[in-house]
């Protein structure tokens, strides 16, 4: 066993003495040591229950003959970090989580790992660490939040809460109405209840084979979540016995499966940052253009919030991610020969699975659309690509041409929106918010929600080199690459320039001739960095292009 390096032989007597100082017994040190990476904290609603999940995991490990050893991973609540400098730290934590988990796992020579994440950057960060360390690993998330219910009986969620602020600013909602949302939108612990980034990544952890069935969909407050955690603890011992490692599971075929499920579910655009970053750690390079190829043949089967009015608990009731995958196999869209953390192939896992709610998970013969939920657009404004959650765009905004309203920060844009300076037909451009320019590539949920809350979601587009929360809906196009701080064309857009967006054709065009753009480029000077010291400044210097997964080199 790997742990023999710290537990066996006279030479390791000093090491054992420190285990004894921790209260471990000789008998416990003779069993496989399983690192339990728990992201519990008291600031993230999706993580406040992870101490209970960890205890259940450890019970499962012990029941199957292992010795669990818990250590922590950090996590940021994107909702609390939204709209201020804190959001600059959200994406960068993904690399901090991967780095620190790698250090802990290798320093202490664990035989296996159980990862207990839940929220946005925590899940991909731990998947990256799993790929790097490459010892037997299984994931068990904390589970999604239940949907809220307003005083009038309508169901609600966090995206409605943000849009309520825009409605208030537009005079469409009073303070009592805002308070109704505030008190009821987020009723339980768990990752926020729609198909936002956290739930997207937890569902894709199932799709890629690293989590057991229900990892992405069993609600946080259900006892079934604790049973799942115990089974994950038991299963890691089987993975250790069989020697099944993350890179045996996370193959190129498995990543293509995950991208296919992504398109069918209508996941967050942030998956277009995270999947390439995880694949990179596996030695696999995901081509951004492949996303459109997969999308072109993958029907969109689900419209969970913010695209529709159904929630994660509803998806669980319909059969969960496995039921979606079962639909996809009807047209041979998944490679079912891939190995999974069950020790079985995907084909074996899907035996007997049924779609229990064809209204929520559309049969593949009757999809919401023939194309997948995410589209990568290219054109002279984004030569290397940009991303839109197509499934959450109103039909009238699938093609849009309008004048650019240009802002060099999120704060400038949100002020203009709240002051009523953005009108129907506009194309809001927010730049210098990418990985380097932000730095940190903030999510733009505040401006997108303000646009929708003020009734402009069907008439105004937003384009940014920053990114969006999974809670964003509308013609919100992010990850523009190259970003402005790298001298990408988005840096040369001027107020009033006409921009054309054609989502069905996957194109985005700045209607300015090349000579004019060249003249603007010649005069361009990159603005001074917004953050000059500390981790963010270092991150800005090291990070690669946004559309390539923002992987630290």
Coordinates of C-alpha atoms in Angstrom, one line a residue:
X1 CA 0.0 0.0 0.0
X2 CA 1.1 3.6 -0.6
X3 CA 0.6 4.3 3.1
X4 CA 3.3 1.8 3.9
X5 CA 5.6 4.7 3.2
X6 CA 4.5 6.3 6.5
X7 CA 3.3 3.3 8.6
X8 CA 5.6 0.3 8.0
X9 CA 9.1 -0.7 9.2
X10 CA 11.5 0.4 11.9
X11 CA 12.5 3.4 9.7
X12 CA 8.9 4.7 9.9
X13 CA 8.7 4.5 13.7
X14 CA 8.9 8.3 14.0
X15 CA 6.1 8.6 11.5
X16 CA 4.0 6.1 13.5
X17 CA 4.6 7.9 16.7
X18 CA 2.9 11.0 15.2
X19 CA -0.1 8.9 14.2
X20 CA -0.2 7.6 17.8
X21 CA -0.2 11.2 18.9
X22 CA -3.3 11.7 16.9
X23 CA -5.0 8.7 18.7
X24 CA -4.7 6.2 15.9
X25 CA -4.1 2.6 16.9
X26 CA -1.7 0.0 15.5
X27 CA -4.7 -1.9 14.1
X28 CA -6.0 1.2 12.2
X29 CA -2.5 1.8 10.7
X30 CA -2.6 -1.7 9.2
X31 CA -5.6 -0.8 7.1
X32 CA -5.6 1.4 4.0
X33 CA -5.5 5.1 4.9
X34 CA -8.3 7.0 3.1
X35 CA -8.1 10.7 2.9
X36 CA -11.5 12.3 3.3
X37 CA -11.3 15.8 1.8
X38 CA -14.2 17.7 3.4
X39 CA -15.1 21.3 2.3
X40 CA -17.2 22.0 5.3
X41 CA -17.4 25.6 6.4
X42 CA -19.9 28.0 8.0
X43 CA -20.1 30.6 5.2
X44 CA -21.3 28.6 2.2
X45 CA -24.9 27.3 2.4
X46 CA -23.9 24.4 0.1
X47 CA -21.2 23.4 2.6
X48 CA -22.9 23.8 6.0
X49 CA -24.0 20.1 5.9
X50 CA -20.7 18.6 4.8
X51 CA -19.6 17.7 8.3
X52 CA -22.6 15.3 8.4
X53 CA -21.6 14.0 4.9
X54 CA -18.0 13.4 6.1
X55 CA -19.1 11.4 9.1
X56 CA -21.3 9.2 6.9
X57 CA -18.4 8.7 4.4
X58 CA -16.1 7.8 7.3
X59 CA -18.6 5.3 8.6
X60 CA -18.7 3.7 5.2
X61 CA -14.9 3.6 5.0
X62 CA -14.6 1.9 8.4
X63 CA -17.4 -0.6 7.5
X64 CA -15.4 -1.6 4.5
X65 CA -12.2 -2.1 6.3
X66 CA -10.4 1.2 5.9
X67 CA -9.1 4.0 8.1
X68 CA -10.5 7.4 7.2
X69 CA -8.4 10.5 7.8
X70 CA -10.2 13.8 7.3
X71 CA -8.7 17.1 6.1
X72 CA -10.2 20.3 4.7
X73 CA -10.5 22.1 1.4
X74 CA -11.6 25.7 1.1
X75 CA -14.7 27.0 -0.8
X76 CA -16.2 30.4 -1.7
X77 CA -19.9 31.1 -1.8
X78 CA -20.3 32.8 -5.2
X79 CA -23.6 34.4 -4.2
X80 CA -22.1 36.1 -1.2
X81 CA -19.0 37.1 -3.1
X82 CA -21.0 38.5 -6.0
X83 CA -20.9 42.2 -6.9
X84 CA -17.7 43.3 -5.1
X85 CA -14.0 42.5 -5.0
X86 CA -14.8 39.1 -3.5
X87 CA -15.9 37.7 -6.9
X88 CA -12.3 38.3 -8.2
X89 CA -11.3 35.5 -5.8
X90 CA -13.9 32.9 -6.9
X91 CA -12.4 31.3 -10.0
X92 CA -8.8 31.5 -8.6
X93 CA -9.8 29.3 -5.7
X94 CA -10.2 26.4 -8.1
X95 CA -6.4 26.3 -8.5
X96 CA -5.8 26.9 -4.8
X97 CA -8.1 23.9 -4.0
X98 CA -6.3 21.7 -6.5
X99 CA -2.8 22.7 -5.3
X100 CA -3.5 22.3 -1.6
X101 CA -5.3 18.9 -2.0
X102 CA -2.5 17.6 -4.1
X103 CA 0.0 18.7 -1.4
X104 CA -2.0 17.0 1.4
X105 CA -2.6 13.8 -0.5
X106 CA 1.0 13.3 -1.5
X107 CA 2.6 14.5 1.7
X108 CA 0.6 11.9 3.7
X109 CA 0.7 9.0 1.2
X110 CA -3.0 8.1 1.3
X111 CA -4.1 4.9 -0.4
X112 CA -7.4 6.5 -1.6
X113 CA -9.4 9.7 -1.4
X114 CA -13.1 10.6 -1.0
X115 CA -13.8 14.1 -2.2
X116 CA -16.7 16.0 -0.5
X117 CA -17.3 19.2 -2.4
X118 CA -20.4 21.0 -3.4
X119 CA -20.1 24.5 -4.8
X120 CA -18.8 26.1 -8.0
X121 CA -15.0 26.0 -8.0
X122 CA -14.8 23.4 -5.2
X123 CA -16.0 20.5 -7.5
X124 CA -13.7 21.2 -10.5
X125 CA -10.7 22.0 -8.2
X126 CA -11.0 18.6 -6.5
X127 CA -11.5 16.9 -9.8
X128 CA -8.3 18.5 -11.0
X129 CA -6.5 17.3 -7.8
X130 CA -7.9 13.8 -8.3
X131 CA -6.4 13.7 -11.8
X132 CA -3.0 15.0 -10.6
X133 CA -2.6 12.7 -7.7
X134 CA -4.2 9.7 -9.6
X135 CA -4.8 7.4 -6.7
X136 CA -8.2 5.7 -6.2
X137 CA -10.8 8.5 -5.7
X138 CA -14.5 8.9 -5.5
X139 CA -16.7 12.0 -5.1
X140 CA -19.7 12.5 -2.9
X141 CA -21.2 16.1 -3.1
X142 CA -23.3 17.8 -0.4
X143 CA -26.4 17.9 -2.7
X144 CA -28.6 20.6 -4.0
X145 CA -30.9 23.0 -2.1
X146 CA -34.6 22.5 -2.3
X147 CA -36.5 25.1 -4.3
X148 CA -38.0 28.0 -2.4
X149 CA -41.7 29.0 -2.2
X150 CA -42.9 32.6 -2.0
X151 CA -45.8 33.8 0.1
X152 CA -48.1 33.4 -2.9
X153 CA -47.1 29.8 -3.5
X154 CA -44.8 30.3 -6.4
X155 CA -41.6 28.3 -6.4
X156 CA -38.4 30.3 -6.4
X157 CA -34.6 30.2 -6.4
X158 CA -31.5 32.4 -6.2
X159 CA -31.7 33.6 -9.8
X160 CA -35.1 35.0 -9.0
X161 CA -33.7 36.8 -6.0
X162 CA -31.1 38.6 -8.1
X163 CA -33.7 39.5 -10.7
X164 CA -36.0 40.8 -8.0
X165 CA -33.4 43.6 -7.3
X166 CA -33.6 44.6 -11.0
X167 CA -37.4 44.6 -10.8
X168 CA -37.2 46.8 -7.7
X169 CA -34.9 49.3 -9.4
X170 CA -37.3 49.5 -12.3
X171 CA -40.2 50.2 -10.0
X172 CA -41.9 46.8 -10.7
X173 CA -41.5 45.4 -7.2
X174 CA -41.7 47.1 -3.8
X175 CA -39.5 46.5 -0.7
X176 CA -42.0 44.0 0.7
X177 CA -41.7 42.0 -2.5
X178 CA -37.9 41.9 -2.3
X179 CA -38.2 40.8 1.3
X180 CA -40.5 37.9 0.2
X181 CA -37.8 36.7 -2.2
X182 CA -35.0 37.3 0.4
X183 CA -36.7 35.2 3.0
X184 CA -37.9 32.4 0.8
X185 CA -35.6 31.9 -2.3
X186 CA -33.0 29.8 -0.5
X187 CA -34.9 27.7 2.1
X188 CA -32.4 25.0 3.0
X189 CA -28.7 24.1 2.9
X190 CA -27.3 22.8 -0.3
X191 CA -26.0 24.1 -3.6
X192 CA -28.5 26.6 -5.1
X193 CA -31.5 24.8 -6.5
X194 CA -31.3 25.4 -10.3
X195 CA -29.0 24.1 -12.9
X196 CA -26.3 26.6 -11.9
X197 CA -22.6 25.9 -11.9
X198 CA -22.4 23.9 -8.7
X199 CA -25.2 21.5 -9.7
X200 CA -23.9 21.4 -13.3
X201 CA -20.5 20.2 -12.1
X202 CA -21.9 17.7 -9.6
X203 CA -24.1 16.2 -12.4
X204 CA -21.1 16.1 -14.7
X205 CA -19.1 14.3 -12.0
X206 CA -21.7 11.5 -12.4
X207 CA -21.5 11.7 -16.2
X208 CA -17.8 11.5 -16.2
X209 CA -17.9 8.5 -13.9
X210 CA -16.4 9.9 -10.7
X211 CA -19.5 10.0 -8.6
X212 CA -22.2 7.4 -7.8
X213 CA -25.8 7.7 -9.1
X214 CA -27.5 10.6 -7.4
X215 CA -24.3 12.6 -6.6
X216 CA -25.7 15.6 -8.5
X217 CA -29.4 15.4 -7.7
X218 CA -30.3 13.9 -4.3
X219 CA -31.2 17.0 -2.2
X220 CA -28.9 18.0 0.6
X221 CA -31.6 17.6 3.2
X222 CA -32.7 14.1 2.3
X223 CA -31.5 11.1 4.3
X224 CA -30.8 9.4 1.0
X225 CA -27.8 11.8 0.8
X226 CA -26.3 10.3 3.9
X227 CA -26.8 6.8 2.6
X228 CA -25.1 7.8 -0.6
X229 CA -22.2 9.1 1.4
X230 CA -21.9 5.8 3.3
X231 CA -21.9 3.9 0.0
X232 CA -19.2 6.2 -1.4
X233 CA -17.1 5.4 1.7
X234 CA -17.6 1.7 1.1
X235 CA -16.9 2.0 -2.6
X236 CA -13.6 3.7 -2.2
X237 CA -12.3 0.6 -0.5
X238 CA -13.4 -1.4 -3.6
X239 CA -11.6 1.0 -5.9
X240 CA -8.4 0.7 -3.7
X241 CA -8.7 -3.1 -3.9
X242 CA -9.1 -3.1 -7.7
X243 CA -6.5 -0.4 -8.2
X244 CA -8.9 1.8 -10.3
X245 CA -7.6 5.3 -10.5
X246 CA -9.1 8.6 -11.8
X247 CA -7.2 8.6 -15.1
X248 CA -8.6 5.1 -15.7
X249 CA -12.1 6.7 -15.5
X250 CA -11.5 10.2 -16.8
X251 CA -10.5 9.2 -20.4
X252 CA -11.1 11.3 -23.5
X253 CA -14.3 9.3 -24.2
X254 CA -15.5 10.0 -20.7
X255 CA -15.0 13.8 -21.2
X256 CA -16.9 13.6 -24.5
X257 CA -19.7 11.8 -22.6
X258 CA -19.6 14.7 -20.0
X259 CA -19.8 17.3 -22.7
X260 CA -22.8 15.4 -24.3
X261 CA -24.7 15.3 -21.0
X262 CA -23.8 19.0 -20.5
X263 CA -25.6 19.8 -23.7
X264 CA -28.6 17.6 -22.9
X265 CA -29.0 19.1 -19.4
X266 CA -28.4 22.7 -20.4
X267 CA -25.6 23.2 -17.8
X268 CA -23.8 26.4 -16.9
X269 CA -21.4 28.1 -19.3
X270 CA -18.8 27.7 -16.6
X271 CA -18.5 24.1 -17.6
X272 CA -16.7 25.3 -20.7
X273 CA -13.9 26.6 -18.3
X274 CA -13.9 23.7 -16.0
X275 CA -14.0 20.6 -18.2
X276 CA -10.9 21.7 -20.2
X277 CA -9.1 22.5 -17.0
X278 CA -9.8 19.0 -15.6
X279 CA -9.0 17.3 -18.9
X280 CA -5.7 19.2 -19.0
X281 CA -4.7 17.6 -15.7
X282 CA -5.4 14.2 -17.3
X283 CA -3.1 15.0 -20.2
X284 CA -6.2 15.5 -22.5
X285 CA -6.7 18.7 -24.4
X286 CA -10.4 19.5 -25.1
X287 CA -10.8 21.5 -28.3
X288 CA -13.4 24.2 -27.8
X289 CA -14.6 23.7 -31.4
X290 CA -15.5 20.1 -30.4
X291 CA -18.2 21.6 -28.1
X292 CA -20.2 22.9 -31.1
X293 CA -19.7 19.5 -32.9
X294 CA -21.1 17.7 -29.9
X295 CA -23.9 20.3 -29.5
X296 CA -24.9 19.9 -33.1
X297 CA -25.9 16.3 -32.6
X298 CA -27.0 16.4 -29.0
X299 CA -30.6 17.4 -28.3
X300 CA -31.4 19.6 -25.3
X301 CA -33.7 17.5 -23.1
X302 CA -34.0 19.6 -19.9
X303 CA -35.0 23.2 -19.0
X304 CA -34.2 23.5 -15.4
X305 CA -33.9 26.9 -13.7
X306 CA -32.9 29.5 -14.9
X307 CA -34.0 28.2 -18.4
X308 CA -37.3 26.9 -17.0
X309 CA -39.3 26.5 -13.8
X310 CA -38.2 23.1 -12.6
X311 CA -35.4 22.4 -10.1
X312 CA -32.9 19.8 -9.0
X313 CA -35.3 17.9 -6.7
X314 CA -37.6 17.5 -9.8
X315 CA -34.7 16.1 -11.8
X316 CA -34.0 13.6 -9.1
X317 CA -37.6 12.6 -9.1
X318 CA -37.5 12.0 -12.8
X319 CA -34.5 9.6 -12.6
X320 CA -31.6 12.0 -12.3
X321 CA -28.5 12.2 -14.5
X322 CA -28.7 8.5 -15.3
X323 CA -32.2 8.9 -16.8
X324 CA -30.8 11.7 -19.0
X325 CA -27.9 9.4 -20.1
X326 CA -30.3 6.6 -20.8
X327 CA -32.2 8.8 -23.2
X328 CA -28.9 9.8 -24.9
X329 CA -28.0 6.1 -25.5
X330 CA -31.2 5.7 -27.6
X331 CA -29.3 7.4 -30.4
X332 CA -25.8 6.1 -29.5
X333 CA -24.6 9.5 -28.3
X334 CA -22.6 8.1 -25.4
X335 CA -19.6 5.7 -25.2
X336 CA -21.1 3.2 -22.7
X337 CA -17.9 1.1 -22.6
X338 CA -16.2 3.6 -20.3
X339 CA -15.2 2.5 -16.8
X340 CA -16.8 4.3 -13.8
X341 CA -16.3 4.6 -10.0
X342 CA -18.8 1.7 -9.5
X343 CA -16.1 -0.6 -11.0
X344 CA -18.5 -1.3 -13.8
X345 CA -19.0 0.2 -17.2
X346 CA -21.5 2.9 -18.0
X347 CA -23.5 0.4 -19.9
X348 CA -23.8 -1.8 -16.8
X349 CA -24.7 1.2 -14.7
X350 CA -27.6 2.1 -17.0
X351 CA -29.3 -1.3 -17.0
X352 CA -32.9 -0.9 -15.9
X353 CA -32.8 2.9 -15.7
X354 CA -36.0 4.6 -16.8
X355 CA -37.1 8.2 -17.4
X356 CA -39.8 8.7 -14.8
X357 CA -41.0 12.1 -16.0
X358 CA -41.0 12.6 -19.8
X359 CA -42.2 16.2 -19.2
X360 CA -39.1 17.1 -17.2
X361 CA -36.6 15.0 -19.1
X362 CA -37.9 15.2 -22.7
X363 CA -37.6 11.9 -24.6
X364 CA -34.9 12.2 -27.2
X365 CA -37.5 12.0 -30.0
X366 CA -39.2 15.1 -28.6
X367 CA -36.4 17.5 -27.3
X368 CA -36.6 21.2 -26.5
X369 CA -34.3 21.7 -29.3
X370 CA -32.2 19.6 -31.7
X371 CA -29.1 21.4 -30.6
X372 CA -27.4 21.3 -27.2
X373 CA -27.8 23.8 -24.4
X374 CA -24.5 25.6 -24.9
X375 CA -23.0 27.2 -28.0
X376 CA -19.5 28.5 -28.8
X377 CA -19.7 31.6 -31.0
X378 CA -16.8 32.9 -33.1
X379 CA -16.2 35.9 -35.3
X380 CA -14.0 39.0 -35.5
X381 CA -15.1 40.1 -32.0
X382 CA -14.1 36.7 -30.5
X383 CA -11.6 35.0 -32.9
X384 CA -10.9 32.3 -30.3
X385 CA -14.5 31.9 -29.2
X386 CA -17.1 33.0 -26.6
X387 CA -19.8 31.0 -24.9
X388 CA -23.6 31.4 -24.5
X389 CA -26.2 29.2 -22.6
X390 CA -28.4 28.8 -25.7
X391 CA -31.1 26.9 -23.8
X392 CA -31.7 30.0 -21.6
X393 CA -32.0 32.5 -24.4
X394 CA -35.4 33.8 -25.5
X395 CA -36.3 32.9 -29.1
X396 CA -36.4 36.5 -30.2
X397 CA -32.8 37.0 -29.0
X398 CA -31.3 34.1 -30.9
X399 CA -30.4 36.6 -33.6
X400 CA -29.8 40.2 -32.5
X401 CA -28.1 43.3 -34.0
X402 CA -27.7 46.5 -32.0
X403 CA -25.4 49.3 -30.9
X404 CA -22.6 48.7 -28.4
X405 CA -22.9 50.2 -25.0
X406 CA -19.3 50.0 -23.8
X407 CA -18.1 49.7 -20.1
X408 CA -14.7 48.9 -18.7
X409 CA -15.9 47.3 -15.5
X410 CA -19.0 45.5 -14.1
X411 CA -19.5 48.5 -11.7
X412 CA -19.8 51.0 -14.6
X413 CA -22.3 48.7 -16.4
X414 CA -24.5 48.0 -13.4
X415 CA -24.8 51.7 -12.6
X416 CA -25.9 52.5 -16.2
X417 CA -28.4 49.7 -16.1
X418 CA -29.9 50.8 -12.8
X419 CA -30.0 54.4 -14.0
X420 CA -32.2 53.4 -17.0
X421 CA -29.5 54.2 -19.6
X422 CA -29.7 50.8 -21.3
X423 CA -32.7 50.5 -23.7
X424 CA -34.3 47.9 -25.9
X425 CA -32.0 46.8 -28.7
X426 CA -28.7 47.7 -27.0
X427 CA -25.7 45.3 -26.8
X428 CA -24.0 45.9 -23.4
X429 CA -20.2 45.2 -23.6
X430 CA -18.3 44.7 -20.3
X431 CA -14.6 44.3 -20.8
X432 CA -11.4 44.1 -18.7
X433 CA -13.1 41.5 -16.6
X434 CA -11.2 38.5 -17.9
X435 CA -8.7 36.4 -16.0
X436 CA -5.9 38.9 -16.5
X437 CA -8.0 42.1 -16.8
X438 CA -10.3 41.5 -13.8
X439 CA -8.1 40.0 -12.6
X440 CA -9.9 36.8 -11.7
X441 CA -12.7 36.7 -14.3
X442 CA -15.7 37.7 -12.2
X443 CA -19.2 36.4 -12.8
X444 CA -21.7 39.0 -14.1
X445 CA -24.9 37.8 -12.4
X446 CA -25.7 41.3 -11.1
X447 CA -25.9 43.0 -14.5
X448 CA -27.5 40.1 -16.3
X449 CA -30.1 39.8 -13.5
X450 CA -30.7 43.5 -13.6
X451 CA -31.4 43.4 -17.3
X452 CA -33.9 40.6 -16.9
X453 CA -35.4 42.0 -13.8
X454 CA -36.0 45.3 -15.5
X455 CA -37.9 43.6 -18.3
X456 CA -35.1 43.8 -20.9
X457 CA -34.2 40.2 -21.1
X458 CA -35.9 39.7 -24.5
X459 CA -34.4 42.8 -26.1
X460 CA -30.9 43.5 -24.7
X461 CA -27.8 41.4 -25.2
X462 CA -24.7 41.4 -23.0
X463 CA -21.2 40.5 -24.1
X464 CA -18.1 40.2 -21.8
X465 CA -14.6 38.8 -21.4
X466 CA -15.7 37.9 -17.9
X467 CA -18.0 35.0 -17.2
X468 CA -21.5 34.3 -16.0
X469 CA -23.1 32.5 -13.1
X470 CA -25.0 29.4 -14.0
X471 CA -28.0 31.4 -12.7
X472 CA -27.7 33.8 -15.7
X473 CA -30.3 33.7 -18.4
X474 CA -30.8 35.6 -21.6
X475 CA -28.5 36.5 -24.5
X476 CA -25.5 36.7 -22.2
X477 CA -22.3 35.9 -24.0
X478 CA -19.2 35.5 -22.0
X479 CA -15.6 34.2 -22.0
X480 CA -14.8 36.4 -25.0
X481 CA -11.3 35.4 -26.1
X482 CA -8.8 36.9 -26.5
X483 CA -9.8 39.1 -23.6
X484 CA -9.4 42.9 -23.6
X485 CA -6.3 42.9 -21.4
X486 CA -4.6 40.6 -24.0
X487 CA -5.4 43.1 -26.8
X488 CA -8.4 41.1 -28.1
X489 CA -10.8 42.9 -30.4
X490 CA -13.2 43.5 -27.6
X491 CA -10.7 46.1 -26.4
X492 CA -11.3 48.1 -29.6
X493 CA -15.1 48.3 -29.5
X494 CA -16.4 51.9 -29.3
X495 CA -19.8 53.2 -28.1
X496 CA -22.3 52.9 -30.9
X497 CA -20.5 50.3 -33.0
X498 CA -23.0 47.8 -34.4
X499 CA -22.6 44.2 -33.2
X500 CA -24.5 41.2 -34.7
X501 CA -25.1 38.0 -32.8
X502 CA -26.3 34.9 -34.6
X503 CA -26.5 32.0 -32.1
X504 CA -28.0 29.4 -34.5
X505 CA -25.0 30.1 -36.8
X506 CA -22.6 30.3 -33.9
X507 CA -21.3 33.7 -35.0
X508 CA -20.6 37.1 -33.4
X509 CA -19.6 40.0 -35.6
X510 CA -18.3 43.6 -34.8
X511 CA -19.5 45.5 -37.9
X512 CA -16.4 47.6 -38.2
X513 CA -14.0 47.3 -41.1
X514 CA -10.5 45.9 -40.6
X515 CA -8.7 49.2 -41.4
X516 CA -10.6 51.0 -38.6
X517 CA -9.9 48.1 -36.2
X518 CA -6.2 48.2 -37.1
X519 CA -6.1 52.0 -36.4
X520 CA -7.7 51.5 -33.1
X521 CA -5.4 48.6 -32.2
X522 CA -2.3 50.8 -33.0
X523 CA -3.5 53.5 -30.5
X524 CA -4.5 51.0 -27.8
X525 CA -2.6 51.0 -24.5
X526 CA -3.5 48.3 -22.0
X527 CA -4.9 49.9 -18.7
X528 CA -2.9 49.6 -15.5
X529 CA -3.6 46.4 -13.6
X530 CA -6.5 46.7 -11.2
X531 CA -4.7 44.7 -8.6
X532 CA -1.0 45.0 -8.4
X533 CA 0.0 42.8 -5.3
X534 CA -1.1 39.6 -3.7
X535 CA -2.4 36.3 -5.1
X536 CA -4.7 37.9 -7.7
X537 CA -1.8 39.8 -9.2
X538 CA 0.3 36.6 -9.5
X539 CA -2.7 34.8 -10.9
X540 CA -3.2 37.4 -13.6
X541 CA 0.4 37.0 -14.7
X542 CA 0.2 33.2 -14.9
X543 CA -3.2 32.5 -16.3
X544 CA -3.9 31.5 -20.0
X545 CA -6.8 32.5 -22.1
X546 CA -10.3 32.3 -20.6
X547 CA -11.7 30.1 -23.4
X548 CA -9.0 27.6 -22.8
X549 CA -10.0 26.8 -19.3
X550 CA -8.0 29.4 -17.3
X551 CA -5.5 26.8 -16.4
X552 CA -2.4 27.9 -14.4
X553 CA 0.7 27.0 -16.3

